[in-house]
mmCIF file with all atom_site columns, C-alpha atoms in Angstrom:
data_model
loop_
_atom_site.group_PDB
_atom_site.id
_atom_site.type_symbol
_atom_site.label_atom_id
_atom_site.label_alt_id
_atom_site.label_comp_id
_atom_site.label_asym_id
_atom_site.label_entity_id
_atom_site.label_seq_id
_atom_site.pdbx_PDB_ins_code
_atom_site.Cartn_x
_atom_site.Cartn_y
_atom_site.Cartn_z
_atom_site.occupancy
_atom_site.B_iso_or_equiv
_atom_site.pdbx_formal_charge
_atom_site.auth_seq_id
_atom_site.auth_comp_id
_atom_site.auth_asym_id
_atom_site.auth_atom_id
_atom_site.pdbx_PDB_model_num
ATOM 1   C CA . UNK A 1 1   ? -54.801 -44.110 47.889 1.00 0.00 ? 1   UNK A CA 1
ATOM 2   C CA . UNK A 1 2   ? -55.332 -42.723 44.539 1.00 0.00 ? 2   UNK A CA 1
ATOM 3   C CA . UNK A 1 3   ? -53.820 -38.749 45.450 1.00 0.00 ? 3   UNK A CA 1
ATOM 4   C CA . UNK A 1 4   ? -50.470 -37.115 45.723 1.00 0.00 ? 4   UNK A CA 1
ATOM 5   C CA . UNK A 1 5   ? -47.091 -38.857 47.210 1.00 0.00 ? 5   UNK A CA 1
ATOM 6   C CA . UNK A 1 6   ? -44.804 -36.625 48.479 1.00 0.00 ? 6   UNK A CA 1
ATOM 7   C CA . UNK A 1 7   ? -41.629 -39.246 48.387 1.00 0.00 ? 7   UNK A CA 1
ATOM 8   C CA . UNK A 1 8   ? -38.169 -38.629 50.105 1.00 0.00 ? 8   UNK A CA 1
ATOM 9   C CA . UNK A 1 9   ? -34.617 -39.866 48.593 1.00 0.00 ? 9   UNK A CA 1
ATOM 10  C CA . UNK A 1 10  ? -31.618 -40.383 50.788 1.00 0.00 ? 10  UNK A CA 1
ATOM 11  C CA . UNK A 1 11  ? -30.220 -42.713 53.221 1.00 0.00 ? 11  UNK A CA 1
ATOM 12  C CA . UNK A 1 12  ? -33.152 -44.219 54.730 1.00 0.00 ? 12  UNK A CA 1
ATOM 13  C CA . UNK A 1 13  ? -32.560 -42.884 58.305 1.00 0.00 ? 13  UNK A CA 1
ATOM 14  C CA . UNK A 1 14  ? -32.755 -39.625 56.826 1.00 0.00 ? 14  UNK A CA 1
ATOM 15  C CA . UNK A 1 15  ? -35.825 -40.771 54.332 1.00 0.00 ? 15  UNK A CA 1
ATOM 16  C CA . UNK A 1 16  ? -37.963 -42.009 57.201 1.00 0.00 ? 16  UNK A CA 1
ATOM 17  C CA . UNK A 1 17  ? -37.319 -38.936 59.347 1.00 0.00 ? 17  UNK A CA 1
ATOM 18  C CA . UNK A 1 18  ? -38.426 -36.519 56.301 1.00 0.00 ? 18  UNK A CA 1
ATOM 19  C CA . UNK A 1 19  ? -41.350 -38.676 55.614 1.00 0.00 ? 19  UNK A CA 1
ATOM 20  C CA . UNK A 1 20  ? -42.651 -38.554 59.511 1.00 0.00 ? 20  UNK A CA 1
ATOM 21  C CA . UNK A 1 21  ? -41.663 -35.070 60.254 1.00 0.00 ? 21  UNK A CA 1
ATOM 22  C CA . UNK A 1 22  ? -43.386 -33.875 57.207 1.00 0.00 ? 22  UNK A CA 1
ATOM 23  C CA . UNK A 1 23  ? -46.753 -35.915 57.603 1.00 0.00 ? 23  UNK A CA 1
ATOM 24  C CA . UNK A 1 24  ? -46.770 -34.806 61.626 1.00 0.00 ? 24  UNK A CA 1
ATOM 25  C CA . UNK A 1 25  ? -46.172 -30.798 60.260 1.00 0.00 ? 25  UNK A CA 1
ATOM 26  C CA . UNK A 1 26  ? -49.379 -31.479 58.481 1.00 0.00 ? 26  UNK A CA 1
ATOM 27  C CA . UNK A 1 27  ? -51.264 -33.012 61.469 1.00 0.00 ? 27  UNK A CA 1
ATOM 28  C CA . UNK A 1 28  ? -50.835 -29.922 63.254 1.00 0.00 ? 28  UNK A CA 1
ATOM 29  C CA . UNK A 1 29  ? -52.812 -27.648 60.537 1.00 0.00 ? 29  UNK A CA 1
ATOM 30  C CA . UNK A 1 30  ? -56.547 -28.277 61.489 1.00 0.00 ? 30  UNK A CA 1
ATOM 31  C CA . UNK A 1 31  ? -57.625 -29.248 58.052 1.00 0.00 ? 31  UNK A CA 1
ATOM 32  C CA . UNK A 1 32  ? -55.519 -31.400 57.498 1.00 0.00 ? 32  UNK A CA 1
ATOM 33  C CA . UNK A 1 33  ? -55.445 -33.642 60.799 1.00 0.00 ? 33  UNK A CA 1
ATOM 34  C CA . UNK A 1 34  ? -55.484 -37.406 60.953 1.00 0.00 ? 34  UNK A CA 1
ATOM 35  C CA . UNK A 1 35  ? -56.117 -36.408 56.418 1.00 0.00 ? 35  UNK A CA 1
ATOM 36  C CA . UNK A 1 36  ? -52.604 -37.974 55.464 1.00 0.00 ? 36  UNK A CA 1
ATOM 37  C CA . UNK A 1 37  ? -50.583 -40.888 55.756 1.00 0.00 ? 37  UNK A CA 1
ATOM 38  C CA . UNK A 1 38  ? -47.288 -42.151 55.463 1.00 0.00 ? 38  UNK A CA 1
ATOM 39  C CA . UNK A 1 39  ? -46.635 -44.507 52.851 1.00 0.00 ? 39  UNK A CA 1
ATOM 40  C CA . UNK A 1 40  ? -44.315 -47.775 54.412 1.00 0.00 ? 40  UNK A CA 1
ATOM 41  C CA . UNK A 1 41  ? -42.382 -49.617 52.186 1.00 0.00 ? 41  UNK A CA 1
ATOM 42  C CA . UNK A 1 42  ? -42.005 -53.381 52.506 1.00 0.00 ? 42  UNK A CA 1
ATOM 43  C CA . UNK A 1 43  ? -39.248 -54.194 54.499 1.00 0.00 ? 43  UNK A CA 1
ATOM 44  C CA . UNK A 1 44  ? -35.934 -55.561 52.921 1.00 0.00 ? 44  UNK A CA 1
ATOM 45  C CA . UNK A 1 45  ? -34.717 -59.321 53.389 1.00 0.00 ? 45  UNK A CA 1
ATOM 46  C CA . UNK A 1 46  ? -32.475 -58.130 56.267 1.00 0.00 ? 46  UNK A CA 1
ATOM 47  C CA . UNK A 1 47  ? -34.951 -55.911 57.689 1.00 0.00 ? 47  UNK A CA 1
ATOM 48  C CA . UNK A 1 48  ? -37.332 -56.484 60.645 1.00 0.00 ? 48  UNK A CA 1
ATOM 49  C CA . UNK A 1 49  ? -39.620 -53.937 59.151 1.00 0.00 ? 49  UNK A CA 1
ATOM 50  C CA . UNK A 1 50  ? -41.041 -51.449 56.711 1.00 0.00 ? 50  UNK A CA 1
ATOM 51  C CA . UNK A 1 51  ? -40.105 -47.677 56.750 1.00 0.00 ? 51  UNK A CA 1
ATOM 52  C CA . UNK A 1 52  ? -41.681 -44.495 56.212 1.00 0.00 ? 52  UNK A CA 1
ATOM 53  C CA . UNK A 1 53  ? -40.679 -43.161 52.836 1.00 0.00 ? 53  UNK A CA 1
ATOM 54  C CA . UNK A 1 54  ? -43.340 -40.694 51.653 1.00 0.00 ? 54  UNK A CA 1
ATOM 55  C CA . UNK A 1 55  ? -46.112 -38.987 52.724 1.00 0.00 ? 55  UNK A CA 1
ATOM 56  C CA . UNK A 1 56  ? -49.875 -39.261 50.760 1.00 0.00 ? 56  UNK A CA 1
ATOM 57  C CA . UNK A 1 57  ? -52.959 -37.470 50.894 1.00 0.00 ? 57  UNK A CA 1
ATOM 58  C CA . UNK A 1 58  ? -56.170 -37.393 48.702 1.00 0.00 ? 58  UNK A CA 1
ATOM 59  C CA . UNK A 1 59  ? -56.378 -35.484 45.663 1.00 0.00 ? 59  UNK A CA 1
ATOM 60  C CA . UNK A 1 60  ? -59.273 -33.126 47.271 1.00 0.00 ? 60  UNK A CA 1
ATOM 61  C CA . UNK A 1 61  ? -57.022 -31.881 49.490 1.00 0.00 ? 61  UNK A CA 1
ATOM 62  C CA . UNK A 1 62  ? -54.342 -30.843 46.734 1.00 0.00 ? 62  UNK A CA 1
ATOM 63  C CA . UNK A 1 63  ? -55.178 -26.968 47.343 1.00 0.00 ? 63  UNK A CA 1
ATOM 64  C CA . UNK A 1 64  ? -55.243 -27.021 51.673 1.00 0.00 ? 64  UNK A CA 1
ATOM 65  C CA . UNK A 1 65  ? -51.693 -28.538 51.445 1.00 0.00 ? 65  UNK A CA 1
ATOM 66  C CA . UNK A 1 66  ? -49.789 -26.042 49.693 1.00 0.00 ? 66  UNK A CA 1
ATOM 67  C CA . UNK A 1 67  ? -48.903 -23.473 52.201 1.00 0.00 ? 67  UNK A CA 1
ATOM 68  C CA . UNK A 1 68  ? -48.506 -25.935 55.143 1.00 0.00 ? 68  UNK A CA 1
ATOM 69  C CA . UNK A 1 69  ? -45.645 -27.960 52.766 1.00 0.00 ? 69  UNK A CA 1
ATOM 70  C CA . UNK A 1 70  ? -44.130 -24.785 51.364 1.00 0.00 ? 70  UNK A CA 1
ATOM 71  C CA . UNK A 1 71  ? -43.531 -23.636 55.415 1.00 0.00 ? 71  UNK A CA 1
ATOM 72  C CA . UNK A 1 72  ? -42.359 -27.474 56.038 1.00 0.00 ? 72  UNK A CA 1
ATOM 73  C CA . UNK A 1 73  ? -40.025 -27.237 53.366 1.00 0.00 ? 73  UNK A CA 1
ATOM 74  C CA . UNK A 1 74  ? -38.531 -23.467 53.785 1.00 0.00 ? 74  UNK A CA 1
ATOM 75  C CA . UNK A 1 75  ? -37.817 -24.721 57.230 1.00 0.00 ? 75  UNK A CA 1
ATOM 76  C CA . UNK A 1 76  ? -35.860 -27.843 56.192 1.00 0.00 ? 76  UNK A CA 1
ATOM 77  C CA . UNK A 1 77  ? -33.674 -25.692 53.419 1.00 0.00 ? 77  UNK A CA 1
ATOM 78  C CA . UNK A 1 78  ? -32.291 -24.136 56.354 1.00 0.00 ? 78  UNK A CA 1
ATOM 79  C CA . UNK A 1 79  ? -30.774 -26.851 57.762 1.00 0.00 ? 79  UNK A CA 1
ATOM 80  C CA . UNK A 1 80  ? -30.719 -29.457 55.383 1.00 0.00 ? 80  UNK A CA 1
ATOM 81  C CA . UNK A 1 81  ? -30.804 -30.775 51.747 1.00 0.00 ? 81  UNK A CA 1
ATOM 82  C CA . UNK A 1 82  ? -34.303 -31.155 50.451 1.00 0.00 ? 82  UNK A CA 1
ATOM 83  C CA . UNK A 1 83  ? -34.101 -34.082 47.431 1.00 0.00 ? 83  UNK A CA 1
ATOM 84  C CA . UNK A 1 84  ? -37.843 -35.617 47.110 1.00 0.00 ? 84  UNK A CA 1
ATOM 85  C CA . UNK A 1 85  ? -40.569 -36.457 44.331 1.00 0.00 ? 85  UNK A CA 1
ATOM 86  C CA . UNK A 1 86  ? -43.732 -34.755 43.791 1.00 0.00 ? 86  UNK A CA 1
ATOM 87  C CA . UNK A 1 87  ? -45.911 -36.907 41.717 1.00 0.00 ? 87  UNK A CA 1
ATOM 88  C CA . UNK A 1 88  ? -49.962 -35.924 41.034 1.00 0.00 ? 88  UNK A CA 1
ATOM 89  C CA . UNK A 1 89  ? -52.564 -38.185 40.950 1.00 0.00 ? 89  UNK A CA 1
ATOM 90  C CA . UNK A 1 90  ? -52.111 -38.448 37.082 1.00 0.00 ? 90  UNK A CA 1
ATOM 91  C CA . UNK A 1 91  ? -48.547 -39.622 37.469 1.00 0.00 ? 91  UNK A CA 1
ATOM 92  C CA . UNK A 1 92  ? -47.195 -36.181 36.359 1.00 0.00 ? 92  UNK A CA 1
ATOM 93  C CA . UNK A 1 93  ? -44.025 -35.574 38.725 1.00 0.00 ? 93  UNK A CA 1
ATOM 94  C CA . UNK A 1 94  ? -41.434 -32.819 40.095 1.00 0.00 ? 94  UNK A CA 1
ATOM 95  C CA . UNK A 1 95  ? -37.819 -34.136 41.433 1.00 0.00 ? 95  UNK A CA 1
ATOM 96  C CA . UNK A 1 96  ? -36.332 -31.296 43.492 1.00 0.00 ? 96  UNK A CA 1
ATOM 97  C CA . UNK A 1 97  ? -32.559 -31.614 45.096 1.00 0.00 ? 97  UNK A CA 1
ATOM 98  C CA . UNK A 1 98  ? -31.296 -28.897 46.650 1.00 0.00 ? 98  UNK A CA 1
ATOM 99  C CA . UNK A 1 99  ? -28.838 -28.059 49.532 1.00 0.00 ? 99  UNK A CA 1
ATOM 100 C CA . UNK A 1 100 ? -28.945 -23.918 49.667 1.00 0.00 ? 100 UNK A CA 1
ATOM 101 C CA . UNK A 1 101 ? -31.832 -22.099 51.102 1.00 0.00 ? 101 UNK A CA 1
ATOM 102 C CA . UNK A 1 102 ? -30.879 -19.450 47.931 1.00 0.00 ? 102 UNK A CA 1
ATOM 103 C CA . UNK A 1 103 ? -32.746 -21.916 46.029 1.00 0.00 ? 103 UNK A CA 1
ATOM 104 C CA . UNK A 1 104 ? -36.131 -21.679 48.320 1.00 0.00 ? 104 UNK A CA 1
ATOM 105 C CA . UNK A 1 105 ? -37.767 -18.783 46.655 1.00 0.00 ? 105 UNK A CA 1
ATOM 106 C CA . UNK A 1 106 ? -37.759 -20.750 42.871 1.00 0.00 ? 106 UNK A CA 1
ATOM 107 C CA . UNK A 1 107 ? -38.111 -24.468 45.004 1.00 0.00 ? 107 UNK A CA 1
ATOM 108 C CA . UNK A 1 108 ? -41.190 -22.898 46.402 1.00 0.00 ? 108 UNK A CA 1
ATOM 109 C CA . UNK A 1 109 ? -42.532 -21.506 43.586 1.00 0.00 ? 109 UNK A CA 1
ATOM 110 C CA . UNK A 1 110 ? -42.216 -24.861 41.636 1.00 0.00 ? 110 UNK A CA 1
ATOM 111 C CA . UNK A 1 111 ? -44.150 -26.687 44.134 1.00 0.00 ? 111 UNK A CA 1
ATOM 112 C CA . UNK A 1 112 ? -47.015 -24.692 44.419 1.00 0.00 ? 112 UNK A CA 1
ATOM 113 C CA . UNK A 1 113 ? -47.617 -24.315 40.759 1.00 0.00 ? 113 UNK A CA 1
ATOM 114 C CA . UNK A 1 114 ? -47.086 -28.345 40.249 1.00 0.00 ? 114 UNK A CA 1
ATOM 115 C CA . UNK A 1 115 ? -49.358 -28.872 43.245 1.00 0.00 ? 115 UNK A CA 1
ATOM 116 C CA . UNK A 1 116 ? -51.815 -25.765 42.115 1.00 0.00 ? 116 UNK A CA 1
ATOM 117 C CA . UNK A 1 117 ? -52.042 -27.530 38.565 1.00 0.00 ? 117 UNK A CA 1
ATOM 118 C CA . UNK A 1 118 ? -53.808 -30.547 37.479 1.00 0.00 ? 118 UNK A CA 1
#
């Protein structure tokens, strides 16, 4: 899918959860349903399967994904670390880490003028 990947770092329990919470947040908003779809790595050599490790949608829907993210992602700064990759459909990308929900305000900010911007 040539569009935006919203990829997750961290153990991969933790990566997989991110990537399906996040992609079933953005099933919920009208627009958006059944629009997305989580990107599944290959599994390892000692793995039965693949896992969940981003979420991707198509460039058109850049703008109708901002707001539902942004509320995804305030949510998850208050009660976890947020450490994932933005990266555009030209390959431009935005790494964010944080653990403090003092840092939501500027996080937010970020991510809606990388995803605003083309």
């Amino acid at each position: 899918m040539t569009g935006y990947t919203i990829a997750f770092h961290g153990e991969d329990d933790e990566v997989r959860e991110a990537a399906e919470a996040l992609q079933q947040h953005l099933n919920r908003d009208a627009e958006l349903r059944g629009l997305t779809s989580n990107r599944i790595r290959p599994p390892r050599p000692d793995e039965q399967g693949g896992m969940a490790d981003a979420v991707q949608y198509a460039a058109e829907l850049g703008p109708l994904v901002i707001s539902p993210l942004c509320v995804w992602l305030e949510a998850r700064l208050r009660k976890n670390t947020v450490s994932l990759e933005l990266r555009r459909p030209d390959g431009t990308e935005l790494r964010i880490s944080t653990d403090s929900v003092r840092d939501s305000s500027e996080l937010l900010d970020q991510v809606e003028e990388f995803l605003s911007s083309e």
